[in-house]
Amino acid sequence: FFYVPDLGDGARLTVTGDEAHHASAVQRLREGDALALFDGRGRVARARLLSIRARGREIEVEVYQRVLAPPPRPRTLLYTALPKGDRASVLLDMATQLGVSRFTPLTCARAAVEPRSAVPERWKRICIEACKQSRRAHLPELAPPLDIGTAAGHAATERARLLVAHPDPGARPPTASDAETHALFVGPEGGFTEGEIEHLRARGAEIVTLGPRILRIETAAVALLAALTVGAG
Ligand code: SAM
């Protein structure tokens, strides 16, 4: 499964650079082998390898079928505080495999990491790799950071079902529903403040528990996503 942002419309296609190298040197595809290319927006081209050139940095393929893959369902909008170090990469890798539709870093009162306004190039690469690994034809959207109030407002205008992970002994575990869009909120290392929880509640958010143990941000995000997506199409 190879990422080619512009699949064109022709019967033949030349793929260059890292994706060509991945096909020829890493996957060791040879002339006549079948492969699939995706453009990150749902278009998939099924093709056969015709030739390998430029010492594996360029391949030519013949496209024999074009299909439009459906986007992941339910649509999941993930809003999380950022974990420390490179654990945001782990979060994005796993969330992409689980079908997250949009990732938005949250600015929170007790956050240890302040999100940068520009989306890091590294994150885009991680999402592409996770799409290739999971054979997902739509790249997730990587949105700029938002504060909780704005994020909750956006989620509400998208008619999303809002769920907030919060280690509250009175909360119930998340349950799947037939809502088309879910907005999932995960707090920082220091947890959401009571004010932030009240803000989300006022927008109709459900407070959900992910069990008796305190999970890292990325574990909580993945557990919440999995609870809502693994049983769905
Ligand atoms: N000391 C913080 C607290 O008590 O809220 C723990 C924060 S935890 C490291 C980071 C985030 O993961 C939390 O804000 C929450 O969104 C989510 N989380 C972690 N464990 C959870 C659990 N057992 N149930 C629900 N949410 C959890």
XYZ file of C-alpha atoms and ligand atoms in Angstrom:
260
model
C 0.000 0.000 0.000
C 1.887 3.078 -1.222
C 1.125 6.778 -0.728
C 0.961 8.792 -3.955
C -0.847 12.131 -3.377
C -1.580 12.599 -7.093
C -2.837 9.374 -8.687
C -3.723 11.071 -11.987
C -6.198 9.384 -14.348
C -3.965 7.564 -16.803
C -3.295 3.859 -17.236
C 0.386 4.312 -16.376
C 1.921 6.053 -13.414
C 5.484 6.818 -12.352
C 6.184 6.713 -8.621
C 9.411 8.319 -7.370
C 11.358 8.857 -4.145
C 10.705 7.119 -0.830
C 7.591 5.267 -1.950
C 9.397 3.823 -4.988
C 12.314 2.829 -2.760
C 9.901 1.232 -0.277
C 8.311 -0.814 -3.060
C 11.539 -1.901 -4.747
C 14.085 -2.201 -1.934
C 12.065 -2.780 1.255
C 9.073 -4.774 -0.025
C 11.290 -6.131 -2.830
C 8.500 -6.043 -5.409
C 9.495 -7.193 -8.878
C 8.128 -6.642 -12.402
C 4.634 -8.138 -12.681
C 3.909 -7.922 -8.917
C 0.582 -6.387 -7.800
C 0.493 -3.315 -5.568
C -2.031 -0.699 -4.436
C -1.537 3.072 -4.301
C -3.624 5.526 -2.275
C -3.865 9.323 -2.394
C -4.836 9.951 1.268
C -8.295 11.202 0.228
C -9.887 7.795 -0.363
C -8.810 7.074 -3.942
C -7.080 3.725 -4.417
C -5.403 2.499 -7.613
C -4.717 -1.218 -7.986
C -1.732 -1.708 -10.239
C 1.003 -3.991 -11.515
C 4.693 -3.137 -11.462
C 6.083 -2.604 -14.965
C 9.664 -1.478 -14.350
C 12.139 -0.337 -11.728
C 14.512 2.516 -12.654
C 17.005 4.950 -11.137
C 18.378 2.271 -8.807
C 14.962 1.740 -7.213
C 14.097 5.449 -6.740
C 11.583 5.326 -9.613
C 9.032 2.694 -10.564
C 6.493 2.575 -13.352
C 3.147 0.871 -12.756
C 0.129 -0.019 -14.864
C -3.179 0.781 -13.168
C -5.881 -1.821 -13.808
C -8.562 -0.691 -11.340
C -9.521 2.505 -9.519
C -11.806 2.457 -6.460
C -13.027 4.968 -3.906
C -12.642 3.640 -0.341
C -15.260 4.720 2.226
C -13.936 6.926 5.066
C -13.636 5.334 8.536
C -16.960 5.111 10.380
C -17.981 6.306 12.881
C -16.233 9.616 12.346
C -14.039 10.267 15.383
C -12.670 13.670 16.337
C -9.955 13.261 18.947
C -9.058 16.175 21.211
C -6.189 15.464 23.596
C -3.664 17.289 25.706
C -0.181 16.442 24.433
C 1.924 13.873 26.245
C 5.606 14.530 26.986
C 8.537 13.602 24.749
C 7.783 11.710 21.589
C 4.707 9.957 22.961
C 2.489 12.111 20.735
C 3.939 10.090 17.841
C 2.852 6.854 19.508
C -0.604 8.335 20.041
C -0.947 9.423 16.393
C 0.358 6.137 15.043
C -2.151 4.070 17.016
C -5.055 6.488 16.599
C -4.559 6.478 12.819
C -4.611 2.688 12.740
C -7.857 2.778 14.720
C -9.416 5.133 12.184
C -9.327 8.552 13.867
C -10.753 11.160 11.497
C -9.265 14.312 12.984
C -6.665 14.956 15.672
C -6.657 18.276 17.546
C -4.175 19.046 20.348
C -5.843 20.674 23.359
C -4.503 23.494 25.461
C -5.509 22.767 29.071
C -4.926 24.523 32.382
C -2.836 21.678 33.822
C -0.981 20.722 30.636
C 2.732 19.929 30.909
C 3.263 20.376 27.157
C 2.149 23.466 25.248
C 1.134 22.493 21.681
C 2.825 24.358 18.822
C 0.562 26.182 16.383
C 2.128 24.539 13.288
C 1.499 20.835 12.744
C 4.914 19.067 12.933
C 6.060 17.498 9.634
C 6.956 14.372 11.613
C 3.302 13.880 12.578
C 2.255 13.893 8.925
C 4.853 11.220 8.119
C 3.674 9.095 11.065
C 0.067 9.255 9.852
C 1.100 8.234 6.329
C 3.074 5.262 7.701
C 0.123 4.221 9.899
C -2.256 4.451 6.893
C 0.106 2.252 4.883
C 0.351 -0.248 7.740
C -3.404 -0.391 8.311
C -4.399 -0.097 4.619
C -6.394 2.995 5.300
C -6.965 5.203 2.241
C -7.878 8.446 4.090
C -5.219 10.360 5.988
C -6.514 11.774 9.272
C -6.829 15.530 9.421
C -4.227 17.176 11.683
C -5.746 20.349 13.103
C -4.079 23.253 14.949
C -4.438 23.398 18.761
C -7.621 24.636 20.419
C -8.625 25.528 23.946
C -11.352 23.415 25.523
C -14.143 25.947 25.100
C -13.482 26.396 21.377
C -12.988 22.660 20.831
C -16.273 21.830 22.573
C -18.033 24.496 20.486
C -16.621 23.056 17.233
C -17.590 19.521 18.212
C -21.116 20.636 19.063
C -21.553 22.390 15.703
C -20.494 19.137 14.006
C -23.385 17.474 15.861
C -20.923 15.118 17.506
C -21.600 12.972 20.541
C -19.124 14.315 23.108
C -17.311 11.912 25.428
C -14.797 13.022 28.048
C -12.391 10.534 29.645
C -12.120 11.426 33.313
C -11.158 9.105 36.174
C -14.336 9.729 38.111
C -15.503 6.785 40.262
C -19.132 7.600 39.432
C -18.622 7.571 35.641
C -19.647 4.734 33.339
C -17.466 3.072 30.702
C -17.922 4.311 27.115
C -20.477 2.483 25.016
C -20.780 2.451 21.233
C -23.829 4.127 19.718
C -25.150 4.812 16.266
C -23.985 8.444 16.376
C -22.200 9.285 13.117
C -19.611 11.551 14.749
C -17.929 11.207 18.132
C -15.790 13.890 19.754
C -13.419 12.342 22.294
C -11.655 14.426 24.943
C -8.586 13.283 26.890
C -6.927 15.497 29.473
C -3.328 16.306 30.451
C -0.985 14.554 32.920
C -2.470 16.709 35.677
C -6.039 15.871 34.614
C -8.891 18.194 33.586
C -9.821 20.894 36.106
C -13.349 20.872 37.540
C -14.002 24.045 35.527
C -12.991 22.317 32.273
C -15.202 19.331 33.088
C -18.130 21.651 33.812
C -17.527 23.459 30.529
C -17.710 20.178 28.603
C -20.737 19.005 30.592
C -22.519 22.225 29.673
C -22.063 21.229 26.007
C -23.795 17.917 26.734
C -20.623 15.832 27.117
C -20.806 12.383 28.736
C -18.106 11.741 31.342
C -16.687 8.234 30.886
C -14.279 6.082 32.860
C -11.660 3.814 31.311
C -11.315 1.589 34.364
C -9.770 1.760 37.816
C -6.164 2.452 36.717
C -4.831 5.865 35.711
C -3.735 5.633 32.093
C -1.217 7.738 30.240
C -2.735 10.260 27.818
C -1.958 8.131 24.761
C -3.236 4.922 26.377
C -6.475 6.635 27.381
C -6.941 8.042 23.864
C -6.404 4.661 22.248
C -8.647 2.848 24.758
C -11.453 5.349 24.176
C -11.111 5.195 20.396
C -11.039 1.412 20.469
C -14.162 1.253 22.652
C -16.064 3.260 20.030
C -14.654 1.933 16.782
C -13.632 -1.728 16.915
C -17.181 -3.043 16.697
C -18.160 -0.621 13.925
C -17.794 -1.064 10.143
N -4.060 12.821 37.799
C -4.937 12.907 36.675
C -6.397 12.820 37.080
O -6.658 12.337 38.174
O -7.285 13.197 36.303
C -4.595 11.801 35.704
C -4.471 12.263 34.344
S -4.208 10.975 33.145
C -2.465 10.740 33.227
C -4.439 11.823 31.642
C -5.833 11.771 31.078
O -6.127 10.453 30.650
C -6.977 12.129 32.018
O -7.178 13.524 32.096
C -8.156 11.420 31.386
O -8.668 12.184 30.315
C -7.505 10.155 30.844
N -7.571 9.015 31.767
C -6.529 8.343 32.306
N -6.953 7.298 33.035
C -8.309 7.304 32.968
C -9.338 6.479 33.497
N -9.064 5.432 34.262
N -10.619 6.783 33.203
C -10.929 7.848 32.431
N -9.991 8.675 31.910
C -8.707 8.400 32.149
